[in-house]
Amino acid sequence: MKSLYILTGILLLFISYSISQNFQIKKGHEHNPYYSNTDTTRLNVTNAQWKKILSPDLYAVAREQATEEAFTGKYWKQDTKGTYYCAVCGNALFKSDAKFASTCGWPSFFEAIRKNSVIYRDDNSYDMHRTEVICARCGSHLGHIFDDGPPPTHKRFCMNSIALDFVPLK
């Protein structure tokens, strides 16, 4: 009987932890039915639909390829341990262990969390040749990737803070 009480207590702790984690991740996304930190299914949502859901600033960066001003984003200097997610759909993108201090003014990472979490597209805007980084789940613009990062990849994922959500490790 005593072991049943202990098992029930552990189960209740696990359930309350899971609920609190889901609440923390969904906080601020209550009106976004597509937001999920676990679903990796490719979304097919029109820009008109996203415009109804997203804030104007996030929509401008994520769907219209705007760029937030350097040194103004909330994550460019952050060094807290945790995971970065797409602010549009919740797709896991980067671990804080892959983040490094860069002088570019945007949060920078040397690798994505998994091979298929982002996709790449040629970007020839503003008379420059760059490689755009896009969320593989929702197709939102995140930033650009450059070949001047640290080992082991020598890549610099230069991301817009507004396009990211962050969940710290507990």
C-alpha atoms as a PDB file:
ATOM      1  CA  MET A   1       0.000   0.000   0.000  1.00  0.00           C
ATOM      2  CA  LYS A   2       2.840   2.384   0.867  1.00  0.00           C
ATOM      3  CA  SER A   3       4.475   1.804  -2.523  1.00  0.00           C
ATOM      4  CA  LEU A   4       1.158   2.644  -4.213  1.00  0.00           C
ATOM      5  CA  TYR A   5       1.135   6.041  -2.460  1.00  0.00           C
ATOM      6  CA  ILE A   6       4.728   6.679  -3.465  1.00  0.00           C
ATOM      7  CA  LEU A   7       4.015   5.681  -7.063  1.00  0.00           C
ATOM      8  CA  THR A   8       0.909   7.898  -7.137  1.00  0.00           C
ATOM      9  CA  GLY A   9       2.926  10.819  -5.740  1.00  0.00           C
ATOM     10  CA  ILE A  10       5.637  10.397  -8.367  1.00  0.00           C
ATOM     11  CA  LEU A  11       3.011  10.187 -11.109  1.00  0.00           C
ATOM     12  CA  LEU A  12       1.320  13.385  -9.888  1.00  0.00           C
ATOM     13  CA  LEU A  13       4.673  15.198  -9.789  1.00  0.00           C
ATOM     14  CA  PHE A  14       5.428  14.071 -13.339  1.00  0.00           C
ATOM     15  CA  ILE A  15       2.003  15.193 -14.602  1.00  0.00           C
ATOM     16  CA  SER A  16       2.251  18.613 -12.933  1.00  0.00           C
ATOM     17  CA  TYR A  17       5.790  19.089 -14.333  1.00  0.00           C
ATOM     18  CA  SER A  18       4.583  18.174 -17.838  1.00  0.00           C
ATOM     19  CA  ILE A  19       1.650  20.576 -17.600  1.00  0.00           C
ATOM     20  CA  SER A  20       3.874  23.422 -16.354  1.00  0.00           C
ATOM     21  CA  GLN A  21       6.374  22.816 -19.169  1.00  0.00           C
ATOM     22  CA  ASN A  22       3.593  22.879 -21.776  1.00  0.00           C
ATOM     23  CA  PHE A  23       2.169  26.066 -20.266  1.00  0.00           C
ATOM     24  CA  GLN A  24       5.577  27.742 -20.297  1.00  0.00           C
ATOM     25  CA  ILE A  25       6.148  26.805 -23.943  1.00  0.00           C
ATOM     26  CA  LYS A  26       2.637  27.782 -25.106  1.00  0.00           C
ATOM     27  CA  LYS A  27       2.629  31.055 -23.122  1.00  0.00           C
ATOM     28  CA  GLY A  28       2.185  33.852 -25.621  1.00  0.00           C
ATOM     29  CA  HIS A  29       0.993  31.459 -28.339  1.00  0.00           C
ATOM     30  CA  GLU A  30      -2.515  30.730 -27.079  1.00  0.00           C
ATOM     31  CA  HIS A  31      -4.035  32.088 -30.336  1.00  0.00           C
ATOM     32  CA  ASN A  32      -1.660  30.149 -32.589  1.00  0.00           C
ATOM     33  CA  PRO A  33      -3.172  26.712 -33.298  1.00  0.00           C
ATOM     34  CA  TYR A  34      -0.039  25.675 -35.225  1.00  0.00           C
ATOM     35  CA  TYR A  35       2.432  26.224 -32.372  1.00  0.00           C
ATOM     36  CA  SER A  36       3.932  22.996 -30.997  1.00  0.00           C
ATOM     37  CA  ASN A  37       7.313  22.099 -29.542  1.00  0.00           C
ATOM     38  CA  THR A  38       6.825  18.413 -30.344  1.00  0.00           C
ATOM     39  CA  ASP A  39       5.129  18.269 -33.761  1.00  0.00           C
ATOM     40  CA  THR A  40       7.608  18.321 -36.651  1.00  0.00           C
ATOM     41  CA  THR A  41       5.015  17.877 -39.399  1.00  0.00           C
ATOM     42  CA  ARG A  42       5.505  20.374 -42.225  1.00  0.00           C
ATOM     43  CA  LEU A  43       2.873  23.135 -42.077  1.00  0.00           C
ATOM     44  CA  ASN A  44       1.062  24.524 -45.103  1.00  0.00           C
ATOM     45  CA  VAL A  45      -0.286  27.848 -43.798  1.00  0.00           C
ATOM     46  CA  THR A  46      -0.793  30.875 -46.018  1.00  0.00           C
ATOM     47  CA  ASN A  47       0.737  34.255 -45.250  1.00  0.00           C
ATOM     48  CA  ALA A  48      -2.790  35.621 -44.903  1.00  0.00           C
ATOM     49  CA  GLN A  49      -3.424  33.104 -42.116  1.00  0.00           C
ATOM     50  CA  TRP A  50      -0.082  33.886 -40.429  1.00  0.00           C
ATOM     51  CA  LYS A  51      -0.823  37.613 -40.591  1.00  0.00           C
ATOM     52  CA  LYS A  52      -3.962  37.051 -38.481  1.00  0.00           C
ATOM     53  CA  ILE A  53      -1.988  35.121 -35.847  1.00  0.00           C
ATOM     54  CA  LEU A  54       1.443  36.748 -35.575  1.00  0.00           C
ATOM     55  CA  SER A  55       2.414  40.137 -34.180  1.00  0.00           C
ATOM     56  CA  PRO A  56       3.259  42.706 -36.883  1.00  0.00           C
ATOM     57  CA  ASP A  57       6.983  42.680 -35.953  1.00  0.00           C
ATOM     58  CA  LEU A  58       7.250  38.888 -36.024  1.00  0.00           C
ATOM     59  CA  TYR A  59       5.266  38.715 -39.258  1.00  0.00           C
ATOM     60  CA  ALA A  60       7.612  41.243 -40.916  1.00  0.00           C
ATOM     61  CA  VAL A  61      10.722  39.220 -40.061  1.00  0.00           C
ATOM     62  CA  ALA A  62       9.378  35.684 -40.366  1.00  0.00           C
ATOM     63  CA  ARG A  63       7.143  36.015 -43.394  1.00  0.00           C
ATOM     64  CA  GLU A  64       8.521  39.090 -45.232  1.00  0.00           C
ATOM     65  CA  GLN A  65      12.258  38.472 -44.594  1.00  0.00           C
ATOM     66  CA  ALA A  66      12.791  41.710 -42.663  1.00  0.00           C
ATOM     67  CA  THR A  67      15.738  41.946 -40.274  1.00  0.00           C
ATOM     68  CA  GLU A  68      15.649  43.269 -36.748  1.00  0.00           C
ATOM     69  CA  GLU A  69      18.157  45.989 -35.956  1.00  0.00           C
ATOM     70  CA  ALA A  70      21.558  44.730 -34.754  1.00  0.00           C
ATOM     71  CA  PHE A  71      22.226  44.713 -30.997  1.00  0.00           C
ATOM     72  CA  THR A  72      18.530  45.153 -30.151  1.00  0.00           C
ATOM     73  CA  GLY A  73      17.191  41.588 -29.970  1.00  0.00           C
ATOM     74  CA  LYS A  74      16.524  39.949 -26.634  1.00  0.00           C
ATOM     75  CA  TYR A  75      18.812  36.950 -27.242  1.00  0.00           C
ATOM     76  CA  TRP A  76      21.962  38.333 -28.843  1.00  0.00           C
ATOM     77  CA  LYS A  77      23.858  38.522 -25.512  1.00  0.00           C
ATOM     78  CA  GLN A  78      21.994  35.778 -23.640  1.00  0.00           C
ATOM     79  CA  ASP A  79      24.080  32.912 -22.255  1.00  0.00           C
ATOM     80  CA  THR A  80      21.415  30.983 -20.301  1.00  0.00           C
ATOM     81  CA  LYS A  81      21.287  27.220 -20.914  1.00  0.00           C
ATOM     82  CA  GLY A  82      18.231  25.959 -22.758  1.00  0.00           C
ATOM     83  CA  THR A  83      16.637  25.446 -26.155  1.00  0.00           C
ATOM     84  CA  TYR A  84      15.677  27.925 -28.878  1.00  0.00           C
ATOM     85  CA  TYR A  85      12.470  27.308 -30.850  1.00  0.00           C
ATOM     86  CA  CYS A  86      10.845  28.920 -33.875  1.00  0.00           C
ATOM     87  CA  ALA A  87       8.650  31.743 -32.549  1.00  0.00           C
ATOM     88  CA  VAL A  88       6.131  31.099 -35.330  1.00  0.00           C
ATOM     89  CA  CYS A  89       5.526  27.345 -35.046  1.00  0.00           C
ATOM     90  CA  GLY A  90       7.506  26.053 -32.028  1.00  0.00           C
ATOM     91  CA  ASN A  91       9.932  23.885 -34.010  1.00  0.00           C
ATOM     92  CA  ALA A  92      13.138  23.120 -32.042  1.00  0.00           C
ATOM     93  CA  LEU A  93      16.047  24.931 -33.737  1.00  0.00           C
ATOM     94  CA  PHE A  94      19.145  25.375 -31.549  1.00  0.00           C
ATOM     95  CA  LYS A  95      20.591  24.305 -28.205  1.00  0.00           C
ATOM     96  CA  SER A  96      22.306  26.958 -26.114  1.00  0.00           C
ATOM     97  CA  ASP A  97      25.447  24.781 -26.192  1.00  0.00           C
ATOM     98  CA  ALA A  98      25.790  25.714 -29.880  1.00  0.00           C
ATOM     99  CA  LYS A  99      25.456  29.467 -29.204  1.00  0.00           C
ATOM    100  CA  PHE A 100      28.588  31.579 -29.227  1.00  0.00           C
ATOM    101  CA  ALA A 101      29.519  35.195 -28.607  1.00  0.00           C
ATOM    102  CA  SER A 102      29.602  37.003 -31.917  1.00  0.00           C
ATOM    103  CA  THR A 103      30.157  40.659 -32.636  1.00  0.00           C
ATOM    104  CA  CYS A 104      27.506  40.737 -35.364  1.00  0.00           C
ATOM    105  CA  GLY A 105      24.693  41.915 -33.049  1.00  0.00           C
ATOM    106  CA  TRP A 106      22.393  38.924 -33.493  1.00  0.00           C
ATOM    107  CA  PRO A 107      22.274  35.585 -31.668  1.00  0.00           C
ATOM    108  CA  SER A 108      24.744  33.242 -33.360  1.00  0.00           C
ATOM    109  CA  PHE A 109      24.964  29.451 -33.349  1.00  0.00           C
ATOM    110  CA  PHE A 110      27.445  27.057 -34.945  1.00  0.00           C
ATOM    111  CA  GLU A 111      24.937  24.253 -35.604  1.00  0.00           C
ATOM    112  CA  ALA A 112      21.225  23.517 -35.683  1.00  0.00           C
ATOM    113  CA  ILE A 113      19.672  21.162 -33.124  1.00  0.00           C
ATOM    114  CA  ARG A 114      19.111  18.508 -35.795  1.00  0.00           C
ATOM    115  CA  LYS A 115      19.905  18.189 -39.476  1.00  0.00           C
ATOM    116  CA  ASN A 116      16.318  18.675 -40.685  1.00  0.00           C
ATOM    117  CA  SER A 117      15.203  21.477 -38.325  1.00  0.00           C
ATOM    118  CA  VAL A 118      16.146  24.197 -40.828  1.00  0.00           C
ATOM    119  CA  ILE A 119      16.421  24.483 -44.581  1.00  0.00           C
ATOM    120  CA  TYR A 120      18.531  26.788 -46.718  1.00  0.00           C
ATOM    121  CA  ARG A 121      17.728  29.024 -49.661  1.00  0.00           C
ATOM    122  CA  ASP A 122      19.874  31.294 -51.835  1.00  0.00           C
ATOM    123  CA  ASP A 123      19.271  34.955 -51.074  1.00  0.00           C
ATOM    124  CA  ASN A 124      20.515  37.494 -53.594  1.00  0.00           C
ATOM    125  CA  SER A 125      18.723  40.524 -52.143  1.00  0.00           C
ATOM    126  CA  TYR A 126      20.465  43.867 -51.635  1.00  0.00           C
ATOM    127  CA  ASP A 127      23.088  42.983 -54.281  1.00  0.00           C
ATOM    128  CA  MET A 128      24.624  40.359 -51.967  1.00  0.00           C
ATOM    129  CA  HIS A 129      24.824  36.599 -52.171  1.00  0.00           C
ATOM    130  CA  ARG A 130      23.843  35.003 -48.864  1.00  0.00           C
ATOM    131  CA  THR A 131      22.225  31.809 -47.650  1.00  0.00           C
ATOM    132  CA  GLU A 132      18.902  32.274 -45.899  1.00  0.00           C
ATOM    133  CA  VAL A 133      17.995  29.993 -42.976  1.00  0.00           C
ATOM    134  CA  ILE A 134      14.331  28.963 -42.874  1.00  0.00           C
ATOM    135  CA  CYS A 135      12.362  26.945 -40.332  1.00  0.00           C
ATOM    136  CA  ALA A 136      11.812  23.521 -41.900  1.00  0.00           C
ATOM    137  CA  ARG A 137       8.380  23.170 -40.276  1.00  0.00           C
ATOM    138  CA  CYS A 138       6.669  26.460 -41.154  1.00  0.00           C
ATOM    139  CA  GLY A 139       8.912  28.038 -43.797  1.00  0.00           C
ATOM    140  CA  SER A 140       9.561  31.198 -41.775  1.00  0.00           C
ATOM    141  CA  HIS A 141      12.671  33.323 -42.258  1.00  0.00           C
ATOM    142  CA  LEU A 142      15.030  33.032 -39.279  1.00  0.00           C
ATOM    143  CA  GLY A 143      18.197  34.734 -40.528  1.00  0.00           C
ATOM    144  CA  HIS A 144      21.277  33.794 -42.560  1.00  0.00           C
ATOM    145  CA  ILE A 145      24.219  31.405 -42.328  1.00  0.00           C
ATOM    146  CA  PHE A 146      27.847  32.348 -42.956  1.00  0.00           C
ATOM    147  CA  ASP A 147      31.148  30.456 -43.139  1.00  0.00           C
ATOM    148  CA  ASP A 148      32.949  32.481 -40.439  1.00  0.00           C
ATOM    149  CA  GLY A 149      31.865  30.617 -37.312  1.00  0.00           C
ATOM    150  CA  PRO A 150      33.911  28.673 -34.759  1.00  0.00           C
ATOM    151  CA  PRO A 151      34.942  25.020 -34.903  1.00  0.00           C
ATOM    152  CA  PRO A 152      33.766  22.367 -35.276  1.00  0.00           C
ATOM    153  CA  THR A 153      31.445  23.541 -38.086  1.00  0.00           C
ATOM    154  CA  HIS A 154      32.935  26.961 -38.903  1.00  0.00           C
ATOM    155  CA  LYS A 155      29.350  28.103 -39.521  1.00  0.00           C
ATOM    156  CA  ARG A 156      27.597  31.139 -38.049  1.00  0.00           C
ATOM    157  CA  PHE A 157      23.827  30.906 -37.963  1.00  0.00           C
ATOM    158  CA  CYS A 158      23.018  34.611 -37.551  1.00  0.00           C
ATOM    159  CA  MET A 159      19.410  34.618 -36.325  1.00  0.00           C
ATOM    160  CA  ASN A 160      16.806  37.283 -35.588  1.00  0.00           C
ATOM    161  CA  SER A 161      15.881  37.185 -31.882  1.00  0.00           C
ATOM    162  CA  ILE A 162      12.248  37.957 -32.662  1.00  0.00           C
ATOM    163  CA  ALA A 163      12.034  34.763 -34.737  1.00  0.00           C
ATOM    164  CA  LEU A 164      13.126  32.693 -31.711  1.00  0.00           C
ATOM    165  CA  ASP A 165      11.516  31.536 -28.484  1.00  0.00           C
ATOM    166  CA  PHE A 166      13.718  30.369 -25.636  1.00  0.00           C
ATOM    167  CA  VAL A 167      12.968  27.811 -22.937  1.00  0.00           C
ATOM    168  CA  PRO A 168      15.611  27.651 -20.192  1.00  0.00           C
ATOM    169  CA  LEU A 169      16.721  24.386 -18.658  1.00  0.00           C
ATOM    170  CA  LYS A 170      15.182  23.757 -15.263  1.00  0.00           C
END
